[in-house]
Coordinates of C-alpha atoms and ligand atoms in Angstrom, one line a residue:
M721 CA -10.5 11.0 30.2
K722 CA -13.7 9.4 28.9
R723 CA -15.4 12.7 29.3
Q724 CA -12.6 14.5 27.4
I725 CA -12.8 12.0 24.6
R726 CA -16.6 12.3 24.4
S727 CA -16.2 16.1 24.3
L728 CA -14.0 15.7 21.2
F729 CA -17.2 15.0 19.2
S730 CA -19.2 17.9 20.7
G731 CA -20.7 20.6 18.5
K732 CA -18.0 23.0 19.3
N733 CA -15.3 20.5 18.3
M734 CA -17.1 19.7 15.1
L735 CA -17.0 23.4 14.3
I736 CA -13.3 23.5 15.1
Y737 CA -12.8 20.4 12.9
F738 CA -14.6 22.1 10.1
F739 CA -12.4 25.1 10.3
V740 CA -9.1 23.4 11.1
V741 CA -9.5 20.4 8.8
I742 CA -12.3 20.6 6.2
I743 CA -11.8 24.2 5.0
P744 CA -8.0 24.1 4.9
V745 CA -8.0 20.8 3.0
L746 CA -10.6 22.0 0.5
A747 CA -8.9 25.4 0.1
S748 CA -5.4 24.0 -0.2
S749 CA -6.6 21.2 -2.6
Y750 CA -8.3 23.8 -4.8
Q751 CA -5.2 26.0 -4.7
Y752 CA -3.0 23.0 -5.6
Y753 CA -5.4 22.0 -8.3
S754 CA -5.3 25.5 -9.8
V755 CA -1.6 25.8 -9.6
I756 CA -0.9 22.4 -11.0
T757 CA -3.5 22.7 -13.7
G758 CA -2.0 25.9 -14.9
K759 CA 1.5 24.4 -14.8
I760 CA 0.5 21.2 -16.6
E761 CA -1.7 23.0 -19.0
G762 CA 1.3 25.2 -20.0
R763 CA 3.5 22.1 -20.4
L764 CA 0.9 20.2 -22.3
S765 CA 0.2 23.1 -24.6
D766 CA 3.8 23.1 -25.7
K767 CA 3.7 19.3 -26.0
V768 CA 0.6 19.2 -28.2
M769 CA 1.9 22.1 -30.4
K770 CA 5.1 20.3 -31.0
E771 CA 3.3 17.0 -31.8
A772 CA 0.9 18.8 -34.1
V773 CA 3.8 20.3 -36.1
Q774 CA 5.6 16.9 -36.1
N775 CA 2.6 15.0 -37.2
S776 CA 1.7 17.6 -39.9
L777 CA 5.2 17.4 -41.3
Y778 CA 4.9 13.6 -41.3
I779 CA 1.6 13.7 -43.2
E780 CA 3.0 16.2 -45.6
N781 CA 6.0 14.0 -46.3
F782 CA 3.7 11.0 -46.6
M783 CA 1.7 12.7 -49.2
V784 CA 4.7 14.0 -51.1
E785 CA 6.2 10.5 -51.1
T786 CA 2.9 9.0 -52.2
V787 CA 2.5 11.4 -55.1
G788 CA 6.2 10.7 -55.9
R789 CA 5.5 7.0 -56.1
I790 CA 2.5 7.4 -58.4
E791 CA 4.5 9.7 -60.6
T792 CA 7.3 7.2 -60.8
L793 CA 4.8 4.6 -61.8
A794 CA 3.3 6.9 -64.4
L795 CA 6.8 7.5 -65.8
T796 CA 7.3 3.7 -66.1
I797 CA 4.0 3.3 -67.8
S798 CA 4.6 6.0 -70.3
A799 CA 7.6 4.1 -71.6
K800 CA 5.7 1.0 -72.5
D801 CA 2.5 0.7 -74.5
N802 CA 1.7 -2.8 -73.4
P803 CA -1.7 -3.1 -71.6
A804 CA -0.9 -6.6 -70.1
W805 CA 2.4 -5.3 -68.7
I806 CA 0.7 -2.1 -67.3
Q807 CA -2.0 -4.2 -65.7
E808 CA 0.6 -6.3 -64.0
M809 CA 2.5 -3.3 -62.8
L810 CA -0.7 -1.8 -61.3
S811 CA -1.6 -5.0 -59.5
K812 CA 1.9 -5.5 -58.2
M813 CA 2.1 -2.0 -56.9
H814 CA -1.3 -2.3 -55.3
Q815 CA -0.2 -5.5 -53.5
L816 CA 3.2 -4.2 -52.4
D817 CA 2.3 -0.9 -50.9
P818 CA -0.5 -1.1 -48.3
R819 CA -1.2 2.6 -48.5
F820 CA -2.8 2.2 -51.9
S821 CA -6.3 0.8 -52.2
G822 CA -6.3 0.7 -55.9
F823 CA -4.8 2.0 -59.2
I824 CA -6.7 3.1 -62.3
W825 CA -5.2 3.7 -65.7
A826 CA -7.6 6.0 -67.6
S827 CA -7.7 7.7 -70.9
D828 CA -7.4 11.4 -71.2
T829 CA -11.2 11.5 -71.7
G830 CA -11.8 9.9 -68.4
Q831 CA -12.5 6.4 -69.6
I832 CA -11.1 3.6 -67.5
R833 CA -8.8 1.3 -69.4
L834 CA -7.2 -0.8 -66.7
S835 CA -7.6 -1.2 -62.9
S836 CA -5.9 -3.0 -60.1
I837 CA -9.3 -3.9 -58.7
P838 CA -12.3 -5.4 -60.5
F839 CA -14.4 -2.6 -62.1
D840 CA -17.7 -2.4 -63.9
G841 CA -16.1 -0.2 -66.5
K842 CA -19.0 2.3 -66.7
L843 CA -17.3 4.9 -64.5
N844 CA -16.1 8.0 -66.3
L845 CA -13.7 10.3 -64.5
S846 CA -14.0 13.3 -66.8
D847 CA -16.4 15.0 -64.4
R848 CA -14.0 14.9 -61.4
S849 CA -12.3 18.2 -60.9
Y850 CA -9.0 16.7 -59.8
F851 CA -8.9 14.7 -63.0
T852 CA -9.6 17.6 -65.3
E853 CA -7.2 19.7 -63.4
A854 CA -4.5 17.1 -63.9
I855 CA -5.2 17.1 -67.7
R856 CA -5.3 20.9 -67.8
T857 CA -2.1 21.6 -65.7
G858 CA -0.2 18.5 -66.7
R859 CA 0.6 17.9 -63.0
S860 CA -0.4 15.6 -60.3
Q861 CA -3.6 16.6 -58.4
I862 CA -4.9 15.3 -55.1
S863 CA -8.7 14.9 -54.8
E864 CA -11.0 15.8 -52.0
A865 CA -11.2 13.1 -49.4
Y866 CA -14.2 10.8 -49.9
F867 CA -15.6 8.0 -47.9
G868 CA -14.7 4.6 -49.2
R869 CA -17.7 2.4 -48.7
I870 CA -15.8 -0.9 -49.2
N871 CA -13.1 -0.4 -46.5
G872 CA -15.0 2.1 -44.4
N873 CA -12.2 4.7 -44.4
Y874 CA -11.5 8.0 -46.0
I875 CA -9.7 7.9 -49.3
V876 CA -8.0 10.4 -51.5
S877 CA -7.2 9.9 -55.2
V878 CA -4.1 11.2 -56.8
A879 CA -4.3 11.8 -60.5
T880 CA -1.1 12.0 -62.5
P881 CA -1.0 12.7 -66.2
V882 CA 1.1 10.2 -68.2
I883 CA 3.1 12.1 -70.9
D884 CA 4.8 10.4 -73.8
S885 CA 8.1 11.4 -75.5
E886 CA 6.3 13.9 -77.6
E887 CA 5.0 15.7 -74.6
Q888 CA 1.5 14.4 -75.3
I889 CA -0.8 13.3 -72.5
I890 CA -1.6 9.7 -73.3
G891 CA -3.6 9.0 -70.2
V892 CA -4.0 9.5 -66.5
L893 CA -2.8 7.3 -63.7
I894 CA -5.0 7.4 -60.6
G895 CA -3.9 6.0 -57.3
S896 CA -6.3 5.8 -54.4
V897 CA -4.7 6.3 -51.0
N898 CA -6.2 4.8 -47.9
L899 CA -5.9 7.4 -45.1
Q900 CA -6.2 4.8 -42.5
V901 CA -2.7 3.6 -43.3
M902 CA -1.5 7.2 -42.5
S903 CA -3.4 7.1 -39.2
E904 CA -1.6 3.9 -38.3
Y905 CA 1.8 5.4 -38.8
V906 CA 0.8 8.5 -36.8
N907 CA -0.4 6.1 -34.1
Q908 CA 3.1 4.8 -33.8
L909 CA 4.6 8.2 -33.8
S910 CA 2.7 9.8 -30.8
N911 CA 0.7 8.8 -27.8
S912 CA -1.7 11.7 -28.0
E913 CA -5.0 11.7 -29.8
V914 CA -4.5 13.0 -33.4
R915 CA -7.4 14.1 -35.5
L916 CA -7.2 15.0 -39.2
Y917 CA -9.9 17.2 -40.8
D918 CA -10.5 18.2 -44.4
H919 CA -11.4 21.8 -45.1
Y920 CA -15.1 20.9 -44.8
G921 CA -14.5 19.8 -41.2
N922 CA -14.9 16.1 -42.0
L923 CA -12.9 13.9 -39.7
L924 CA -10.6 12.0 -42.0
F925 CA -9.1 9.9 -39.3
L926 CA -8.8 9.7 -35.6
S927 CA -5.7 8.1 -34.2
N928 CA -5.0 7.1 -30.6
S929 CA -8.6 7.7 -29.6
S930 CA -8.5 7.9 -25.7
G931 CA -12.3 7.9 -25.3
K932 CA -14.0 10.7 -23.4
I933 CA -11.7 13.7 -22.8
R934 CA -12.7 15.7 -19.7
H935 CA -10.3 18.6 -19.9
P936 CA -8.9 18.8 -23.4
V937 CA -5.6 20.6 -24.1
S938 CA -5.3 20.9 -27.9
A939 CA -3.3 22.4 -30.7
Q940 CA -4.2 22.8 -34.4
Y941 CA -2.0 23.0 -37.5
E942 CA -2.9 23.7 -41.1
L943 CA -1.1 21.5 -43.6
N944 CA 0.7 23.1 -46.5
N945 CA 0.4 20.9 -49.5
V946 CA -3.1 19.5 -48.8
P947 CA -6.1 21.5 -47.5
W948 CA -6.3 19.6 -44.2
K949 CA -6.1 20.6 -40.6
L950 CA -4.5 18.5 -38.0
E951 CA -5.4 18.6 -34.3
V952 CA -3.6 17.0 -31.4
V953 CA -5.6 16.6 -28.1
I954 CA -4.5 15.5 -24.6
D955 CA -6.7 15.1 -21.6
L956 CA -5.4 17.1 -18.7
F957 CA -6.9 14.5 -16.3
H958 CA -4.5 11.8 -17.3
P959 CA -3.9 9.2 -14.6
D960 CA -0.6 10.9 -13.6
F961 CA -2.4 14.2 -12.9
S962 CA -5.3 12.6 -11.0
G963 CA -2.8 10.5 -9.0
R964 CA -0.9 13.6 -7.9
L965 CA -4.0 15.5 -7.0
L966 CA -5.3 12.5 -4.9
L967 CA -2.0 12.2 -3.2
F968 CA -2.0 15.9 -2.3
V969 CA -5.6 15.7 -0.9
V970 CA -4.7 12.6 1.2
F971 CA -1.5 14.3 2.4
A972 CA -3.3 17.5 3.3
F973 CA -6.0 15.6 5.0
I974 CA -3.5 13.7 7.2
L975 CA -1.6 16.8 8.0
A976 CA -4.7 18.8 8.9
N977 CA -5.9 16.0 11.1
G978 CA -2.5 15.9 12.8
C979 CA -2.8 19.6 13.4
F980 CA -6.3 19.2 14.7
M981 CA -5.2 16.4 17.1
I982 CA -2.3 18.5 18.4
F983 CA -4.6 21.5 18.8
Q984 CA -7.1 19.4 20.7
L985 CA -4.4 17.9 22.9
W986 CA -3.2 21.4 23.7
R987 CA -6.7 22.5 24.5
M988 CA -7.3 19.5 26.7
R989 CA -4.1 20.1 28.6
R990 CA -4.8 23.8 29.0
N991 CA -8.3 23.0 30.4
L992 CA -6.8 20.5 32.8
Q993 CA -4.2 23.0 33.9
K994 CA -6.9 25.7 34.4
E995 CA -9.0 23.3 36.4
R996 CA -5.9 22.4 38.5
E997 CA -5.1 26.0 39.1
Q998 CA -8.6 26.8 40.1
N999 CA -8.6 23.9 42.6
E1000 CA -5.3 25.1 43.9
A1001 CA -6.6 28.6 44.4
Q1002 CA -9.7 27.4 46.1
K1003 CA -7.6 25.2 48.4
L1004 CA -5.4 28.1 49.3
K1005 CA -8.3 30.4 50.0
L1006 CA -9.8 27.7 52.3
I1007 CA -6.5 27.2 54.0
G1008 CA -6.2 30.9 54.5
T1009 CA -9.6 31.3 56.0
I1010 CA -9.2 28.3 58.4
A1011 CA -5.7 29.4 59.3
A1012 CA -6.8 32.9 60.1
S1013 CA -9.7 31.9 62.2
T1014 CA -7.8 29.2 64.0
A1015 CA -4.8 31.5 64.6
H1016 CA -7.1 34.0 66.2
E1017 CA -8.5 31.4 68.6
I1018 CA -5.0 30.1 69.5
R1019 CA -3.6 33.5 70.2
N1020 CA -5.7 34.4 73.2
P1021 CA -5.2 31.2 75.2
L1022 CA -1.5 31.4 74.2
T1023 CA -1.1 34.8 75.8
G1024 CA -2.6 33.4 79.0
I1025 CA -0.3 30.3 79.0
K1026 CA 2.7 32.6 78.5
G1027 CA 1.7 34.7 81.5
F1028 CA 1.1 31.7 83.7
I1029 CA 4.5 30.2 82.7
S1030 CA 6.2 33.5 83.7
L1031 CA 4.5 33.3 87.1
L1032 CA 5.5 29.7 87.6
S1033 CA 9.1 30.4 86.5
E1034 CA 9.3 33.0 89.3
K1035 CA 8.0 30.4 91.8
Y1036 CA 10.2 27.5 90.8
T1037 CA 13.8 28.8 90.8
D1038 CA 15.5 25.5 90.6
E1039 CA 18.1 25.4 87.7
K1040 CA 16.6 22.4 86.0
D1041 CA 13.1 23.8 86.2
Q1042 CA 14.3 27.1 84.9
Y1043 CA 15.8 25.3 81.9
F1044 CA 12.4 23.6 81.2
F1045 CA 10.6 27.0 81.5
S1046 CA 13.0 28.5 79.0
L1047 CA 12.2 25.6 76.6
I1048 CA 8.5 26.1 77.1
K1049 CA 8.9 29.8 76.4
K1050 CA 10.9 29.1 73.3
E1051 CA 8.2 26.8 71.9
I1052 CA 5.5 29.2 72.8
D1053 CA 7.3 31.9 70.9
R1054 CA 7.6 29.6 68.0
I1055 CA 3.8 28.9 68.1
N1056 CA 3.3 32.7 68.3
S1057 CA 5.4 33.4 65.3
I1058 CA 3.5 30.7 63.2
V1059 CA 0.2 32.1 64.4
S1060 CA 1.0 35.7 63.5
E1061 CA 2.2 34.6 60.1
L1062 CA -1.1 32.6 59.6
L1063 CA -3.0 35.8 60.5
I1064 CA -1.3 37.7 57.8
I1065 CA -2.1 35.0 55.2
G1066 CA -5.7 35.0 56.2
K1067 CA -6.2 38.7 55.9
P1068 CA -4.0 39.8 52.9
A1069 CA -5.4 43.2 51.9
E1070 CA -5.7 45.3 54.9
T1071 CA -7.1 48.6 53.7
E1072 CA -5.4 50.4 56.5
A1073 CA -2.0 48.9 55.6
T1074 CA -2.3 49.8 52.0
Q1075 CA -3.1 53.4 52.9
E1076 CA 0.0 53.9 55.0
V1077 CA 3.0 55.5 53.3
S1078 CA 6.3 54.3 54.8
P1079 CA 9.9 55.5 54.1
L1080 CA 11.6 52.3 53.0
E1081 CA 15.1 53.7 53.6
E1082 CA 14.3 54.5 57.2
I1083 CA 12.8 51.1 57.9
L1084 CA 15.9 49.4 56.5
T1085 CA 18.2 51.6 58.5
D1086 CA 16.2 50.7 61.6
I1087 CA 16.5 47.0 61.2
L1088 CA 20.1 47.0 59.9
P1089 CA 21.7 46.5 63.3
L1090 CA 19.6 43.4 63.9
I1091 CA 20.5 42.0 60.4
E1092 CA 24.2 42.8 61.1
S1093 CA 24.3 40.9 64.3
E1094 CA 22.4 37.9 62.8
A1095 CA 24.8 37.9 59.9
H1096 CA 27.7 38.0 62.3
L1097 CA 26.3 34.9 64.0
Y1098 CA 26.2 33.0 60.7
N1099 CA 29.7 34.2 59.8
V1100 CA 28.2 36.1 56.8
S1101 CA 29.5 39.4 55.5
L1102 CA 26.9 42.0 54.8
L1103 CA 26.7 44.4 51.9
V1104 CA 24.1 47.1 51.8
D1105 CA 23.5 49.5 48.9
I1106 CA 20.7 52.0 49.2
P1107 CA 20.2 55.1 47.1
D1108 CA 20.6 58.3 49.0
R1109 CA 17.0 59.6 48.6
P1110 CA 13.6 59.2 50.1
L1111 CA 11.9 56.0 49.1
P1112 CA 8.2 56.2 50.1
V1113 CA 6.1 53.1 49.5
R1114 CA 2.4 52.5 50.2
C1115 CA 2.8 49.6 52.7
S1116 CA 2.7 49.3 56.4
K1117 CA 6.0 49.6 58.3
V1118 CA 5.5 46.4 60.3
H1119 CA 4.8 44.4 57.1
I1120 CA 7.8 45.8 55.2
K1121 CA 10.0 44.9 58.2
Q1122 CA 8.5 41.4 58.3
V1123 CA 9.2 40.9 54.6
L1124 CA 12.8 42.0 54.9
L1125 CA 13.5 40.0 58.0
N1126 CA 11.9 36.8 56.4
L1127 CA 14.1 37.2 53.4
V1128 CA 17.2 37.8 55.4
K1129 CA 16.4 34.8 57.6
N1130 CA 16.0 32.6 54.6
A1131 CA 19.3 33.9 53.1
L1132 CA 21.2 33.3 56.3
E1133 CA 19.7 29.9 56.8
A1134 CA 20.9 29.0 53.2
M1135 CA 24.6 30.0 54.1
V1136 CA 25.4 27.6 57.0
S1137 CA 29.1 27.8 56.3
G1138 CA 29.3 31.5 55.8
G1139 CA 29.0 33.6 52.7
E1140 CA 27.8 37.0 51.5
L1141 CA 24.5 38.7 52.0
T1142 CA 23.7 41.7 49.8
I1143 CA 20.7 44.0 50.1
R1144 CA 20.3 46.4 47.3
I1145 CA 17.7 48.9 46.4
L1146 CA 17.4 50.2 42.8
A1147 CA 15.1 53.2 42.5
E1148 CA 13.6 54.4 39.2
K1149 CA 11.0 57.1 38.7
Q1150 CA 7.9 55.1 39.2
Q1151 CA 9.1 52.0 41.1
L1152 CA 11.9 50.5 43.1
T1153 CA 13.4 47.1 43.2
I1154 CA 14.7 45.5 46.4
I1155 CA 17.2 42.7 45.7
V1156 CA 18.2 40.3 48.5
S1157 CA 21.0 38.1 47.3
D1158 CA 22.9 35.3 49.1
T1159 CA 25.7 33.0 48.2
G1160 CA 24.1 30.0 49.8
I1161 CA 22.9 26.5 48.8
G1162 CA 20.4 27.8 46.2
M1163 CA 17.4 25.9 44.9
S1164 CA 16.6 23.6 42.0
R1165 CA 14.0 24.7 39.5
Q1166 CA 11.5 22.3 41.0
V1167 CA 11.9 23.8 44.5
V1168 CA 11.6 27.4 43.1
K1169 CA 8.2 26.4 41.7
E1170 CA 7.0 25.2 45.1
I1171 CA 8.3 27.8 47.5
F1172 CA 5.2 30.0 47.5
T1173 CA 3.0 27.0 48.5
P1174 CA 1.9 27.3 52.2
F1175 CA 3.7 24.9 54.5
F1176 CA 6.3 24.0 51.9
T1177 CA 9.6 23.8 53.7
L1178 CA 12.9 21.9 53.4
K1179 CA 14.0 22.8 56.9
P1180 CA 13.5 20.5 59.9
N1181 CA 12.2 23.5 62.0
G1182 CA 10.7 25.5 59.2
T1183 CA 7.1 26.6 59.0
G1184 CA 6.9 26.9 55.2
L1185 CA 5.0 30.2 55.7
G1186 CA 7.7 32.8 55.4
L1187 CA 7.6 33.3 51.7
V1188 CA 3.8 33.0 51.5
V1189 CA 3.6 35.8 54.0
C1190 CA 6.1 37.9 51.9
Q1191 CA 4.1 37.3 48.8
N1192 CA 0.8 38.2 50.5
I1193 CA 2.2 41.4 51.8
I1194 CA 4.0 42.5 48.6
E1195 CA 0.9 41.8 46.5
S1196 CA -1.4 43.6 48.9
C1197 CA 1.0 46.6 48.5
G1198 CA 0.7 46.5 44.7
G1199 CA 4.1 44.9 44.1
V1200 CA 5.5 41.6 42.8
I1201 CA 8.0 39.2 44.2
H1202 CA 10.2 37.0 42.0
I1203 CA 12.9 34.5 42.9
E1204 CA 15.9 33.3 40.8
S1205 CA 18.2 30.7 42.1
E1206 CA 20.9 28.2 41.1
P1207 CA 21.8 25.2 43.2
G1208 CA 25.2 25.6 44.8
K1209 CA 25.5 29.3 43.7
G1210 CA 22.9 31.2 45.6
T1211 CA 19.6 33.0 45.4
D1212 CA 18.3 36.4 44.3
V1213 CA 15.0 37.6 45.5
F1214 CA 13.5 40.6 43.6
I1215 CA 10.7 42.7 44.9
R1216 CA 9.2 45.4 42.8
L1217 CA 7.1 48.1 44.5
P1218 CA 5.5 51.2 43.1
L1219 CA 7.1 54.4 44.5
V1220 CA 4.7 57.0 46.0
Q1221 CA 5.0 60.2 44.0
T1222 CA 5.6 63.1 46.2
Ligands
ADP1218 P1 10.8 28.2 55.8 O1 11.9 29.2 55.8 O2 10.1 28.2 57.1 O3 11.2 26.9 55.4 P2 9.9 29.8 53.7 O4 8.6 30.0 53.0 O5 10.6 31.0 54.2 O6 9.7 28.7 54.8 O7 10.8 29.1 52.6 C1 10.4 27.9 52.0 C2 11.6 27.1 51.5 O8 12.2 27.8 50.4 C3 12.7 26.9 52.5 O9 12.4 25.8 53.3 C4 13.9 26.8 51.7 O10 14.0 25.4 51.3 C5 13.6 27.6 50.4 N1 14.3 28.9 50.4 C6 13.7 30.1 50.7 N2 14.7 31.0 50.6 C7 15.8 30.4 50.2 C8 17.2 30.9 50.0 N3 17.5 32.2 50.1 N4 18.1 30.0 49.6 C9 17.8 28.7 49.5 N5 16.5 28.2 49.8 C10 15.6 29.0 50.1
MG1219 MG1 11.7 31.2 55.9

């Protein structure tokens, strides 16, 4: 286990980690980033455009309303020719409405008569284009924005001609509008960064400044009644977006690591399984070799013993002795059968055997009487179904016989209280299938897994070699053997062998 864990950090595993975790996490995160960026960008574009239009409308309204207020004031002034009263009106209006940073009441020649803020009086407005335009057109005019040094904000002036009852311009009322006030209103209206530019590109105000914008999504809108341009900007990397991206990366990382662990576990298991199988195969090979060599050594003395026992049994004719001799003979026969089976396991692929072509239908017909009598002993009915055609297979006669008899023996031994034994042969063009079925005790899944292991037996007198021998023979003849069984229902043994083409 320690070795396995240490090997997790080997170079090969690092490479796997790189391909299973690092690359997929980076690729999927980038993919997610692109998709989500596109989606959010689309959504934000709509949002900023909407906000740009809304804010522009608001500013336009603000300006219309502001001009309206100055015009109302101008109308009030035109009705009264009382400087003290006008001065009071200007001061009051200035104090009441925070958007105004001052009012000037000037003559039509540009001379300042009254002001809501202290003034040196030298200033003449006749050179200001908005002022002359107001006189010329008789309508309110909005000035270019200029930087107010006193309050540090941009200001615009609105000049409104004051007209008396004879339609004569008697002066001009000028209201200065602090754009910062507008910015504060905009601030309350939206959460996005709003920038207002004049037509020179000067930034008149910046509302909701969010600092450094890494990935700006913006929309611009030209205002109608003033030559200004409004821009709304949102940072794509707002905390919500960054949070989602981070969450995705963490999730992808955990998932990929999970996959990596599962993959590594699977690999570890597979390697262990392979090792185990190799060990098993080596063990079997060793058993086979030992079995074959031992069997060979046992056989010769066994023949001698059998001969001597025969001689002795002729000498001692007493009934009791004869019984013992018969027991000895039976045991010797048993040893002999084990030994011959061991010999087959030891030498699986006899070249001679695989060269021999045998007629399967004839072999079966030969041993059928034997099978019939055995079945009768077990109170089992026999059913045989063979196609009426030659069935040549490349396998020695003796071995085929042994396979069939081993299978029949197992089937009969599984049907202690009677049943049905079926032997069927299905022939196709290239191959044939021999099916030996019984209605006996059957086997559990676990037992089916074990039955081809040498010496595995569930019978008190079994050798546990019968099926191993069958498998060895069938495989050496180029076929396969396969068993299906259900406990309590019975067993089907399938043997597939290639047919010799004649
Ligand atoms: P043995 O017959 O000497 O026990 P085998 O290799 O022929 O050895 O069979 C191994 C085991 O497989 C048997 O002990 C038996 O438990 C099981 N087996 C084989 N064939 C059948 C069958 N037709 N029905 C039920 N069990 C079977
Ligand atoms: Mg057997």
